[in-house]
PDB file of C-alpha atoms in Angstrom:
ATOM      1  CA  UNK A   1     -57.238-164.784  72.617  1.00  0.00           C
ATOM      2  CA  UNK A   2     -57.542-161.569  74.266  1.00  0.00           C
ATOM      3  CA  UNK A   3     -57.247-158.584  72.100  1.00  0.00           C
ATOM      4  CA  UNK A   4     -53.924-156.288  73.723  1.00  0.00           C
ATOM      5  CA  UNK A   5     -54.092-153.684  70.889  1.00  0.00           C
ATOM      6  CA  UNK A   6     -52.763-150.335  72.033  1.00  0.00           C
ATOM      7  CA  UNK A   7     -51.213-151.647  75.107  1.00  0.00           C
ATOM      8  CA  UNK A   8     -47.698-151.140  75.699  1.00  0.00           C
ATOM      9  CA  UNK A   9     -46.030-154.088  77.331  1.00  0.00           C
ATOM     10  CA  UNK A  10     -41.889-154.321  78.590  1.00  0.00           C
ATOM     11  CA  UNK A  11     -40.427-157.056  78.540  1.00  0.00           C
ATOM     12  CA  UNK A  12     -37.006-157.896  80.550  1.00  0.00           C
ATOM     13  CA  UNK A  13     -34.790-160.830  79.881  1.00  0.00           C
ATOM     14  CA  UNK A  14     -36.589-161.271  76.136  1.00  0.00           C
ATOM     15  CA  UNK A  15     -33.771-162.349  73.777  1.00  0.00           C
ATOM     16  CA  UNK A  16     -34.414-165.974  74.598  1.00  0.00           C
ATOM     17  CA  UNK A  17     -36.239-168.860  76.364  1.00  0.00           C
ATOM     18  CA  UNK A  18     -39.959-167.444  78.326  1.00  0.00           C
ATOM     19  CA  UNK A  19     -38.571-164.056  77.933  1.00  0.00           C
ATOM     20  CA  UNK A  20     -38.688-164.282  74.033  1.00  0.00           C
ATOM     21  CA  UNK A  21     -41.527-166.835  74.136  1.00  0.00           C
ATOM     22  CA  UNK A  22     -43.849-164.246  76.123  1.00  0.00           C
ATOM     23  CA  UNK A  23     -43.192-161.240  74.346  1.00  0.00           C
ATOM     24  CA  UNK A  24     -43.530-162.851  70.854  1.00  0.00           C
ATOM     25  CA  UNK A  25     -47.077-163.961  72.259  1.00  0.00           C
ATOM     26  CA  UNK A  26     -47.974-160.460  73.334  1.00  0.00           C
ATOM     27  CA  UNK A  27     -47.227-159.348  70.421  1.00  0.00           C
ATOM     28  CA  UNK A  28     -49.557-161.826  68.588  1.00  0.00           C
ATOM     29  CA  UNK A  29     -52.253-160.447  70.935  1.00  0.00           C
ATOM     30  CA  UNK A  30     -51.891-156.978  69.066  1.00  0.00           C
ATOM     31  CA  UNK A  31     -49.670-155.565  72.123  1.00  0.00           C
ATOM     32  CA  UNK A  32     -46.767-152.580  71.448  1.00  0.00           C
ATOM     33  CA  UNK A  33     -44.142-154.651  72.677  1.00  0.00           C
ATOM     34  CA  UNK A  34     -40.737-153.799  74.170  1.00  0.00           C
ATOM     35  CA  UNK A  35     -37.604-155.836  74.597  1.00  0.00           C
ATOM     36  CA  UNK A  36     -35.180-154.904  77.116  1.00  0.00           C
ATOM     37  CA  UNK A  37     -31.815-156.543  76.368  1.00  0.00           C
ATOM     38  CA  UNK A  38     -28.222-156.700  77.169  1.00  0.00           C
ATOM     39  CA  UNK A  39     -27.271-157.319  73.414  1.00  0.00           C
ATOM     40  CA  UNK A  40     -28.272-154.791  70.708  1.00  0.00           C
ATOM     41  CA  UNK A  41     -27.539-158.170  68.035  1.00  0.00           C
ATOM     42  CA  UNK A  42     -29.591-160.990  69.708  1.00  0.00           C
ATOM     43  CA  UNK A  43     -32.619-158.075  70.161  1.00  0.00           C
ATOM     44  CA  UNK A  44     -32.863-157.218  66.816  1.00  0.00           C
ATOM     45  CA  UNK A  45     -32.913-160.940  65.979  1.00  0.00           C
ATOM     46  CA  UNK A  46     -35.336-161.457  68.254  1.00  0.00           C
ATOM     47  CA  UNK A  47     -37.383-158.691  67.123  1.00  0.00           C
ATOM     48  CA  UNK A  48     -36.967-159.701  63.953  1.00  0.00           C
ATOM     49  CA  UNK A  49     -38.897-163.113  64.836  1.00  0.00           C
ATOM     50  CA  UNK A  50     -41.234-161.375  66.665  1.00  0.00           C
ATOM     51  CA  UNK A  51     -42.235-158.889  64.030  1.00  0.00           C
ATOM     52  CA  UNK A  52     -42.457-162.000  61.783  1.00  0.00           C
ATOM     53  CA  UNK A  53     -44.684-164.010  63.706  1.00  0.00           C
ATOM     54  CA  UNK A  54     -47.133-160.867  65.071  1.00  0.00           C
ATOM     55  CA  UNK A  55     -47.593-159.568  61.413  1.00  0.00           C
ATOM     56  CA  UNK A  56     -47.027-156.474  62.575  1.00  0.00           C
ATOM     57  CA  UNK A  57     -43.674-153.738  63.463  1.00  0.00           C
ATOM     58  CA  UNK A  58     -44.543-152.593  66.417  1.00  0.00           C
ATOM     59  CA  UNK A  59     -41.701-154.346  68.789  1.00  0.00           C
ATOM     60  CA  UNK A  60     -39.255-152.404  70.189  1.00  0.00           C
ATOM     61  CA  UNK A  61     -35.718-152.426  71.732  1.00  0.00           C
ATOM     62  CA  UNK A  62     -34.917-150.976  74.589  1.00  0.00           C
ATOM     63  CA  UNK A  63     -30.737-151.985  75.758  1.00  0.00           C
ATOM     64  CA  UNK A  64     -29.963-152.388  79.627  1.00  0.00           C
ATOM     65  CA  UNK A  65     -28.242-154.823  81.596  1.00  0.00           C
ATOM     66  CA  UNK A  66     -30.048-154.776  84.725  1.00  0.00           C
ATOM     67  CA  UNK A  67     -27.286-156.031  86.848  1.00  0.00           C
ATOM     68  CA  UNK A  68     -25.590-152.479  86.366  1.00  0.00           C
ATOM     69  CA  UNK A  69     -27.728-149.859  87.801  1.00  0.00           C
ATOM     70  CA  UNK A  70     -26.790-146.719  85.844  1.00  0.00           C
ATOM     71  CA  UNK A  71     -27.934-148.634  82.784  1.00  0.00           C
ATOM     72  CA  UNK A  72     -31.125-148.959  84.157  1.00  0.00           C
ATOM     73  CA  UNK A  73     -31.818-145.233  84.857  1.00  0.00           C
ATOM     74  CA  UNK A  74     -30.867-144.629  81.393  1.00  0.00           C
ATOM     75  CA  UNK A  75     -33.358-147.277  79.842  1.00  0.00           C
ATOM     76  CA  UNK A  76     -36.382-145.743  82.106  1.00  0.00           C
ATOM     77  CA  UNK A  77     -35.798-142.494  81.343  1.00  0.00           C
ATOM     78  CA  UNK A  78     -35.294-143.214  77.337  1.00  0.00           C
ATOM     79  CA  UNK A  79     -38.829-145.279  77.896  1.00  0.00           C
ATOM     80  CA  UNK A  80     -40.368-142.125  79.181  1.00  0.00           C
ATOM     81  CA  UNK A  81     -39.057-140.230  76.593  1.00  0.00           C
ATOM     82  CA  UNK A  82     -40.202-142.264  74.036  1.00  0.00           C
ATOM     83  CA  UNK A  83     -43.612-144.117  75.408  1.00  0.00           C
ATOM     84  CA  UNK A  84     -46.796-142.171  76.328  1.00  0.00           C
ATOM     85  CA  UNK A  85     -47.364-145.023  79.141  1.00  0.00           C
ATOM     86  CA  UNK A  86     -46.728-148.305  80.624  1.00  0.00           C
ATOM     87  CA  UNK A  87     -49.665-151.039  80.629  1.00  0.00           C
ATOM     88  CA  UNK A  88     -47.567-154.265  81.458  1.00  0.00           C
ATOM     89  CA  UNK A  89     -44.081-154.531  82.697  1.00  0.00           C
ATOM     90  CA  UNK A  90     -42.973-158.155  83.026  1.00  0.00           C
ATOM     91  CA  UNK A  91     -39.983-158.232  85.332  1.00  0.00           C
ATOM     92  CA  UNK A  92     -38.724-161.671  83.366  1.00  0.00           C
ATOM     93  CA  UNK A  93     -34.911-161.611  83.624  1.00  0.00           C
ATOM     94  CA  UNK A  94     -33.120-163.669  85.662  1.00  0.00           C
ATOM     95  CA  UNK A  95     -29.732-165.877  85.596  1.00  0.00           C
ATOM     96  CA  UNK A  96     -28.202-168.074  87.896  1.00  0.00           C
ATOM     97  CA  UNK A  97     -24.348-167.446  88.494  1.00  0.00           C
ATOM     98  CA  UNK A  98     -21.695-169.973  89.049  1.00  0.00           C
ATOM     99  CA  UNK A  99     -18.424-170.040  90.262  1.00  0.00           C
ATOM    100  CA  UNK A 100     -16.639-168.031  91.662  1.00  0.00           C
ATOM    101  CA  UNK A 101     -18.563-164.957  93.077  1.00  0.00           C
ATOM    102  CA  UNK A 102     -18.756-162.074  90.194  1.00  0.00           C
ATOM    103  CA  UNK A 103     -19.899-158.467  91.255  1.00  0.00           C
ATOM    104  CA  UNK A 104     -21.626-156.054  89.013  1.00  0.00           C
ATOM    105  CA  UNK A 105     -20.732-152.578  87.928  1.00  0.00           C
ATOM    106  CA  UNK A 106     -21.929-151.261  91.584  1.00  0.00           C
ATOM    107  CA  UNK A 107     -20.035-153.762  93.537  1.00  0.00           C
ATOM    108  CA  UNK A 108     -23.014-155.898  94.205  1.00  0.00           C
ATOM    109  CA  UNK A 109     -23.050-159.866  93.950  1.00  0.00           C
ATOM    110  CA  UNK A 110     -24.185-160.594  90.611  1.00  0.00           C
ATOM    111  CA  UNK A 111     -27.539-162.942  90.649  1.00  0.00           C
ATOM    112  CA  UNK A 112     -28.676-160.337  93.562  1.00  0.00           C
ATOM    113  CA  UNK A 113     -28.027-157.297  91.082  1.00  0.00           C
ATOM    114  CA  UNK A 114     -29.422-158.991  88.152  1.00  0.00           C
ATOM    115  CA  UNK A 115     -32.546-160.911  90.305  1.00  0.00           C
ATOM    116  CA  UNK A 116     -33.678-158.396  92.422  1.00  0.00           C
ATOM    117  CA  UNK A 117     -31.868-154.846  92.527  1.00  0.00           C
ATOM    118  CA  UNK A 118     -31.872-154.341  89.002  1.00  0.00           C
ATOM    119  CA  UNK A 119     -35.583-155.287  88.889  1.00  0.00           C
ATOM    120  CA  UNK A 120     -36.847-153.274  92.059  1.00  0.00           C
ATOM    121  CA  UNK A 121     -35.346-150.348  90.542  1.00  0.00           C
ATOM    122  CA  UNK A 122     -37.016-150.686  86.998  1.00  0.00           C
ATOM    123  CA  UNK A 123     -40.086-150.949  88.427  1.00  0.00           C
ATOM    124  CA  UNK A 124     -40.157-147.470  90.720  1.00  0.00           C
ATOM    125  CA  UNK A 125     -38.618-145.572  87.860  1.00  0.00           C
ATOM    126  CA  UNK A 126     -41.503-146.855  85.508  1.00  0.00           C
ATOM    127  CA  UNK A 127     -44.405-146.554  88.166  1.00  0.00           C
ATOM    128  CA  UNK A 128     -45.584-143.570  86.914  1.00  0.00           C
ATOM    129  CA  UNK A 129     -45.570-144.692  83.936  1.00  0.00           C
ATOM    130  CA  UNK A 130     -48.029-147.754  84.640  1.00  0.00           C
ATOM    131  CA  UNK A 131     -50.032-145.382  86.690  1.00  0.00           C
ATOM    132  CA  UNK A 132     -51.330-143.629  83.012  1.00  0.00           C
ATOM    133  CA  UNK A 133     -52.623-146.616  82.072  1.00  0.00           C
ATOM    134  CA  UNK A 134     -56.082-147.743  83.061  1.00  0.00           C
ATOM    135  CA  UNK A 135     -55.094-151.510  84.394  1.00  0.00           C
ATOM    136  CA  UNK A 136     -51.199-151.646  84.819  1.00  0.00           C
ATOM    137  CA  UNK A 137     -49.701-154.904  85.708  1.00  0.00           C
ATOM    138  CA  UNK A 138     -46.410-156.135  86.899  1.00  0.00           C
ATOM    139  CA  UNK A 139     -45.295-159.906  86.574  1.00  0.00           C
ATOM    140  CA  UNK A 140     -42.610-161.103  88.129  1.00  0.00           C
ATOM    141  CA  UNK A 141     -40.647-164.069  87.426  1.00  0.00           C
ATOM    142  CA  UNK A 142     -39.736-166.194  90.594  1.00  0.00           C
ATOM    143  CA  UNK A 143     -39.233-169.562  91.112  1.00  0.00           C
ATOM    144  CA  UNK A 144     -40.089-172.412  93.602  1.00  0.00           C
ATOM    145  CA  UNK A 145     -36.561-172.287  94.126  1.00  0.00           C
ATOM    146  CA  UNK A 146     -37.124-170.289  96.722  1.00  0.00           C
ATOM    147  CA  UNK A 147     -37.463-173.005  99.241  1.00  0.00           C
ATOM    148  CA  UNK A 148     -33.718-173.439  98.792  1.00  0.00           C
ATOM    149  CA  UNK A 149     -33.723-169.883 100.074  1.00  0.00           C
ATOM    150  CA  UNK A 150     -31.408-169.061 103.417  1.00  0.00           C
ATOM    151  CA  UNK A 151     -31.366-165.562 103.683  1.00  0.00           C
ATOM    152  CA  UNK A 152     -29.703-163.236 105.475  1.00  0.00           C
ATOM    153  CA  UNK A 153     -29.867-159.383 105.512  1.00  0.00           C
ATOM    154  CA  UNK A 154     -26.680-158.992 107.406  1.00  0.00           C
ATOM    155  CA  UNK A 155     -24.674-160.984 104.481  1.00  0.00           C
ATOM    156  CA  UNK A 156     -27.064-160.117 101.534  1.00  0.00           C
ATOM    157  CA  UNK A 157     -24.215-159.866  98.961  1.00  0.00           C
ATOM    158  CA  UNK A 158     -23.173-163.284 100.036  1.00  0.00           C
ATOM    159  CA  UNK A 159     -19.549-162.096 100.787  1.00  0.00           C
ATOM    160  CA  UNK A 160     -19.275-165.063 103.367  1.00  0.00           C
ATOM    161  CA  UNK A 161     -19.924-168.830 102.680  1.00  0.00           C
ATOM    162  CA  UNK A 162     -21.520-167.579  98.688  1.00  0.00           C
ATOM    163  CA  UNK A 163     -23.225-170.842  96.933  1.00  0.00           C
ATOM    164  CA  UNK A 164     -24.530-169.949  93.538  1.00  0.00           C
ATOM    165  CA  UNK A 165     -27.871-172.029  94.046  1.00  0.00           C
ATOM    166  CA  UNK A 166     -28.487-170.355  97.191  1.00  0.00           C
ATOM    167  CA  UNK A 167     -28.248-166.819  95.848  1.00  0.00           C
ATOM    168  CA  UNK A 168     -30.620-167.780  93.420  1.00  0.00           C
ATOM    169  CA  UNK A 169     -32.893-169.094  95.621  1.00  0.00           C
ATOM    170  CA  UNK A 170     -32.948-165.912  98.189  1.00  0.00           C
ATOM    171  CA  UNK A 171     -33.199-163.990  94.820  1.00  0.00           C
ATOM    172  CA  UNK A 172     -36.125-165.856  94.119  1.00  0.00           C
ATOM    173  CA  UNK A 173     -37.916-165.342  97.565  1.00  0.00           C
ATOM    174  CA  UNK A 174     -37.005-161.457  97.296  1.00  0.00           C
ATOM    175  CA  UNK A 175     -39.038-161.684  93.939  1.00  0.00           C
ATOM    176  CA  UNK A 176     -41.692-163.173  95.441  1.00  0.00           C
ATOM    177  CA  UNK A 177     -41.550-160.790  98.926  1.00  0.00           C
ATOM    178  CA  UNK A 178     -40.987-158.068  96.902  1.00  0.00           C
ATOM    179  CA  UNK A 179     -44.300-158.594  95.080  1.00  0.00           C
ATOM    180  CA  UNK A 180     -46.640-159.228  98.336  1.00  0.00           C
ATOM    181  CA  UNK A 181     -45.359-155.828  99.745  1.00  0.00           C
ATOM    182  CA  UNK A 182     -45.386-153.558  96.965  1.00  0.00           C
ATOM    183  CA  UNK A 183     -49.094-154.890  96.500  1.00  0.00           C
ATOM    184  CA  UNK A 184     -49.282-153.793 100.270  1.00  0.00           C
ATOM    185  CA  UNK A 185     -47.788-150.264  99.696  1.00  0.00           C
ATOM    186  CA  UNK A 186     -50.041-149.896  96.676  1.00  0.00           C
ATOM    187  CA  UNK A 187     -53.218-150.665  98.496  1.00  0.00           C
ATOM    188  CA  UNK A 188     -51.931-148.637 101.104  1.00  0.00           C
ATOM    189  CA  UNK A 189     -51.622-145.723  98.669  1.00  0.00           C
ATOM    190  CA  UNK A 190     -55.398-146.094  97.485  1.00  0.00           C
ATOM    191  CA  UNK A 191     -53.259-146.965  93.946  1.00  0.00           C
ATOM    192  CA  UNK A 192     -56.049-149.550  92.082  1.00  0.00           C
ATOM    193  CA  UNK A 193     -55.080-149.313  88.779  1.00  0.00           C
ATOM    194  CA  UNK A 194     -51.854-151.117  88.788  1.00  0.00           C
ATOM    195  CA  UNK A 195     -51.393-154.656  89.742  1.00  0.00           C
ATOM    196  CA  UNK A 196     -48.420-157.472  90.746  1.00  0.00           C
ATOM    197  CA  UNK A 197     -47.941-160.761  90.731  1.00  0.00           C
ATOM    198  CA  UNK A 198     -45.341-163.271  90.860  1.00  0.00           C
ATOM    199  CA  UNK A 199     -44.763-166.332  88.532  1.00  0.00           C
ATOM    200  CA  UNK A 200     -43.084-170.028  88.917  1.00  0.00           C
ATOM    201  CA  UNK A 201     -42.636-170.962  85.442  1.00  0.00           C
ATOM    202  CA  UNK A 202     -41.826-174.557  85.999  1.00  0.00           C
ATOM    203  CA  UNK A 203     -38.773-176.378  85.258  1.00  0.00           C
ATOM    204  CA  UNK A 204     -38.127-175.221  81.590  1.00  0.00           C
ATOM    205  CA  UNK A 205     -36.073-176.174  79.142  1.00  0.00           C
ATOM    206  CA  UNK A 206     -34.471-173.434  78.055  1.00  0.00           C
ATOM    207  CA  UNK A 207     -30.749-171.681  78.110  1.00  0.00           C
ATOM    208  CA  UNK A 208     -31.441-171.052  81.943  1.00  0.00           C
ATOM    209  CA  UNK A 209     -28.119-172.192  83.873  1.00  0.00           C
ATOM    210  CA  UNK A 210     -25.704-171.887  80.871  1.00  0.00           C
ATOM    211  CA  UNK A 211     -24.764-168.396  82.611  1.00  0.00           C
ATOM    212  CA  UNK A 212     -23.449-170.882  85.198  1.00  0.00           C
ATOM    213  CA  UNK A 213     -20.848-173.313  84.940  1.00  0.00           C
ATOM    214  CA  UNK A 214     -18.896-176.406  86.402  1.00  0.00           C
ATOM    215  CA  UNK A 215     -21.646-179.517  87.842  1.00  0.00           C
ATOM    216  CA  UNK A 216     -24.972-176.062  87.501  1.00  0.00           C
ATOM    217  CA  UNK A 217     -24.556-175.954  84.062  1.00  0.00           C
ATOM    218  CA  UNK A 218     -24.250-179.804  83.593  1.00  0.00           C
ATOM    219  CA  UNK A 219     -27.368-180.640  85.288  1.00  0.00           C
ATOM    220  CA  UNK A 220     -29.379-177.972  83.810  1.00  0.00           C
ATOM    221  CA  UNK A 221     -28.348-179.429  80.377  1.00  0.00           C
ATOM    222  CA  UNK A 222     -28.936-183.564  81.208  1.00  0.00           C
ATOM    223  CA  UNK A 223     -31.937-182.217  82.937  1.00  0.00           C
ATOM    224  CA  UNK A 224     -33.803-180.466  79.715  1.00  0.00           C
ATOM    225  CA  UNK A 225     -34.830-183.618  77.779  1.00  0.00           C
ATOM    226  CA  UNK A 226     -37.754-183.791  81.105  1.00  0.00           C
ATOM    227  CA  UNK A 227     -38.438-180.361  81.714  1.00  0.00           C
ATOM    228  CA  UNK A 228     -41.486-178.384  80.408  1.00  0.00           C
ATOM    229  CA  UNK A 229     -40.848-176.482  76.662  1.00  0.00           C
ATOM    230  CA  UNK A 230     -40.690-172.486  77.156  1.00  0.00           C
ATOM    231  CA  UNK A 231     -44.272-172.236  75.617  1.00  0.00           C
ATOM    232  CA  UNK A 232     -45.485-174.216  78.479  1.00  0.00           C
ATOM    233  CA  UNK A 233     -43.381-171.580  80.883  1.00  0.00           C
ATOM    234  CA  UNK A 234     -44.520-168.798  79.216  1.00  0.00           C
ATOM    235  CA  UNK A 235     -48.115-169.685  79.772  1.00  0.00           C
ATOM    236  CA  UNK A 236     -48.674-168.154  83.280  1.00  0.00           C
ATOM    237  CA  UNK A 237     -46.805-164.831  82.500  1.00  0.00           C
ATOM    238  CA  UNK A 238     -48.404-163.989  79.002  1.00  0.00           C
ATOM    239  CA  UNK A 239     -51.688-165.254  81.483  1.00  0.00           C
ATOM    240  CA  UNK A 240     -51.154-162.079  83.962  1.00  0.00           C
ATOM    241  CA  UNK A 241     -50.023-160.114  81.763  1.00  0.00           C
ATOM    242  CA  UNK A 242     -53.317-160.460  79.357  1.00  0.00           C
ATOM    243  CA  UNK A 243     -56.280-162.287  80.876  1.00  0.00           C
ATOM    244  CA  UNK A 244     -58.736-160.441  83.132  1.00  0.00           C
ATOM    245  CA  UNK A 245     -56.938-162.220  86.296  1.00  0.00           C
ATOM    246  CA  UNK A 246     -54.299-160.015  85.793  1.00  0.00           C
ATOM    247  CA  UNK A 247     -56.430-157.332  86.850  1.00  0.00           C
ATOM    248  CA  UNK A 248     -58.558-158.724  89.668  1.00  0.00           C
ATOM    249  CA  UNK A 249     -55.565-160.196  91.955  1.00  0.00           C
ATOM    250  CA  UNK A 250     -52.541-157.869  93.542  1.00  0.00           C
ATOM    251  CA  UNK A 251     -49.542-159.522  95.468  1.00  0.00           C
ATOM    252  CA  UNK A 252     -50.280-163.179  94.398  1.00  0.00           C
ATOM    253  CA  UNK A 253     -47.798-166.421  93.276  1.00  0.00           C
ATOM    254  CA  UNK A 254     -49.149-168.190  90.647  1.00  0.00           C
ATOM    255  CA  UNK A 255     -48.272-171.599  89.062  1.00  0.00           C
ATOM    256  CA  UNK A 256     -50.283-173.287  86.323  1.00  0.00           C
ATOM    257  CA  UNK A 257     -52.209-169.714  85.952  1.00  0.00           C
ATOM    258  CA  UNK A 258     -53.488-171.107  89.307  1.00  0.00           C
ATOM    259  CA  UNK A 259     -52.865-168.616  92.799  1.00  0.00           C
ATOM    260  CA  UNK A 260     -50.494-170.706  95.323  1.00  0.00           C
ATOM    261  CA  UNK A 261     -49.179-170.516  99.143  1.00  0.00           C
ATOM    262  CA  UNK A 262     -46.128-169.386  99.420  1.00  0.00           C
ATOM    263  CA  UNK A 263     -44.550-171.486 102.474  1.00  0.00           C
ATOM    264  CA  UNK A 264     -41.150-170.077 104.121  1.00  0.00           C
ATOM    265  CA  UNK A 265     -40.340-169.241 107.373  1.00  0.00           C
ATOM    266  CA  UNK A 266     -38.700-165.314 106.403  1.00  0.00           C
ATOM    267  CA  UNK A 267     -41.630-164.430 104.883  1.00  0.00           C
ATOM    268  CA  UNK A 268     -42.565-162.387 107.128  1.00  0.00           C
ATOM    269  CA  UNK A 269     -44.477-158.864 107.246  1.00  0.00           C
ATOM    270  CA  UNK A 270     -41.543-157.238 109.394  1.00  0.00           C
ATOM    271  CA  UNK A 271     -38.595-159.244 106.674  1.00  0.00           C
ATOM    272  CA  UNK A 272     -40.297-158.308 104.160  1.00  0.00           C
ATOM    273  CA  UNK A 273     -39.961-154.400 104.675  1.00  0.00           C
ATOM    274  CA  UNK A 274     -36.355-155.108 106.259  1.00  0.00           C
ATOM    275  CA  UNK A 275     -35.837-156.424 102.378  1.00  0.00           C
ATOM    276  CA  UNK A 276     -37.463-153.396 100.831  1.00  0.00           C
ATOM    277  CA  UNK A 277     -35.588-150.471 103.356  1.00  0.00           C
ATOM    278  CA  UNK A 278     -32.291-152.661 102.206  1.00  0.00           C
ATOM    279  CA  UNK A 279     -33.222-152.775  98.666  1.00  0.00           C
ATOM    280  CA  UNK A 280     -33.990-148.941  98.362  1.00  0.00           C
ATOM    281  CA  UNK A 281     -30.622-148.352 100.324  1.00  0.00           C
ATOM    282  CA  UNK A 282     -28.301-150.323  97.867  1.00  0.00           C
ATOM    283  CA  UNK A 283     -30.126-149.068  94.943  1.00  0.00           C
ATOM    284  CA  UNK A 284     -30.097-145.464  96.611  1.00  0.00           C
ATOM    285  CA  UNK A 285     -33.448-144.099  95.270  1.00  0.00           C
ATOM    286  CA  UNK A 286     -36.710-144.831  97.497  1.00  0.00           C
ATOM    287  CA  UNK A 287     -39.375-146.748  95.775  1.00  0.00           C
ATOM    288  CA  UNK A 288     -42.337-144.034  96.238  1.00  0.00           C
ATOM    289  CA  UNK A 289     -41.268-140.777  95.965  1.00  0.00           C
ATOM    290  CA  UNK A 290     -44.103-139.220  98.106  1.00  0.00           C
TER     291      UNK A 290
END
């Protein structure tokens, strides 16, 4: 078990499921671990466990729901207030959305604020902050879901013809994008010290889909009995996040802690900064500030 003492690792979506599973792991691993949460009750439960099953207090709680963008320049800037650095951020949050179409505080489709904007904009705002440390590493949850993806930039809120699994699929493939060009940008910046990667979990059986509802959250549920346990979907996140892998590969997808093709017709070079000049518009705030 690698030995994470000292580092100070974030943790998105960590109330439940690989979320929970991951950080609690971390923690084991001797790592200053942070929660970010939408509910201040369910994170200190959670950190509760946590502290329980590390043997040791250092878990924090940091409250943000990423779908709402002001929240999440608030929680960066209290992390910078309160951190001295940023070794791991693990960009784990993620819900699929039923019927009908929601928007978030900012007027954006939900699973695209909560998937992708809310996440692209947590990361810049914390950049410097992984830059301090001497190997940071982003992990990003995506989702071989993304071969459901359809995308398309000129209806990216999904204002015409919306399907919840399709949203999350595009979501997914923006994770996964988003990851191969910010490892691009950072290369291209002569930036070594920090490192992303993307994740497929698996099919887990966890709460996933319940934030759905109708025939989505049905099959999710008669669906769990065959699906992997979170432990088993945690595996490849808490893998990045810790093991020297992490460090050695930038702008990979990994399943089964193993590196895999990613196979879809808009990933493209030339889509996949269309996606990033679209994603710094809506979130207003360019990625690099150089």
């Amino acid at each position: 078990m690698p030995n994470l003492k000292d580092k100070i690792v974030l943790v998105t979506g960590a109330t439940s499921g690989i979320g929970e599973v991951t950080a609690r792991e971390l923690a084991k691993q001797g790592a200053h671990v942070i929660l970010l949460a939408r509910s201040a009750e369910k994170a200190e439960a959670t950190r509760r466990k946590i502290v329980a099953a590390a043997g040791h207090d250092l878990v924090g709680v940091l409250l943000c729901d990423l779908s709402d963008l002001g929240q999440v320049r608030k929680a960066a800037e209290t992390f910078r207030q309160i951190y001295p650095r940023l070794d791991v951020l693990v960009n784990n949050a993620g819900l699929l959305f039923g019927h009908p179409r929601k928007v978030s505080a900012d007027g954006y489709e939900m699973g695209v604020a909560t998937n992708h904007l809310g996440a692209f904009l947590l990361t810049s705002l914390l950049l410097d902050e992984l830059k301090k440390s001497p190997d940071g590493r982003i992990v990003n949850l995506a989702s071989e879901a993304y071969h459901f993806a359809k995308p398309d930039l000129s209806n990216f809120q999904s204002e015409r013809n919306y399907s919840p699994m399709r949203v999350y699929g595009n979501t997914k493939l923006y994770n996964i994008m988003f990851t191969q060009e910010l490892a691009r940008q950072l290369r291209a910046r002569n930036i070594h010290n920090v490192t992303v990667n993307a994740v497929h979990p698996g099919a887990v059986a966890s709460n996933f889909g319940d934030s759905s509802n109708g025939w989505l959250s049905t099959l999710t549920k008669l669906f769990r009995p065959f699906m992997l346990t979170v432990e088993e979907g945690a595996a490849t996140s808490i893998f990045l996040a810790s093991e020297p892998t992490g460090a050695e590969v930038s702008g990979g997808y990994f399943e089964k802690k193993q590196a895999k093709a990613v196979k879809h017709s808009f990933n493209t070079p030339e889509n996949a900064q269309a996606l990033w000049h679209e994603t710094e518009r809506l979130v207003q705030h360019n990625f690099f500030q150089d």
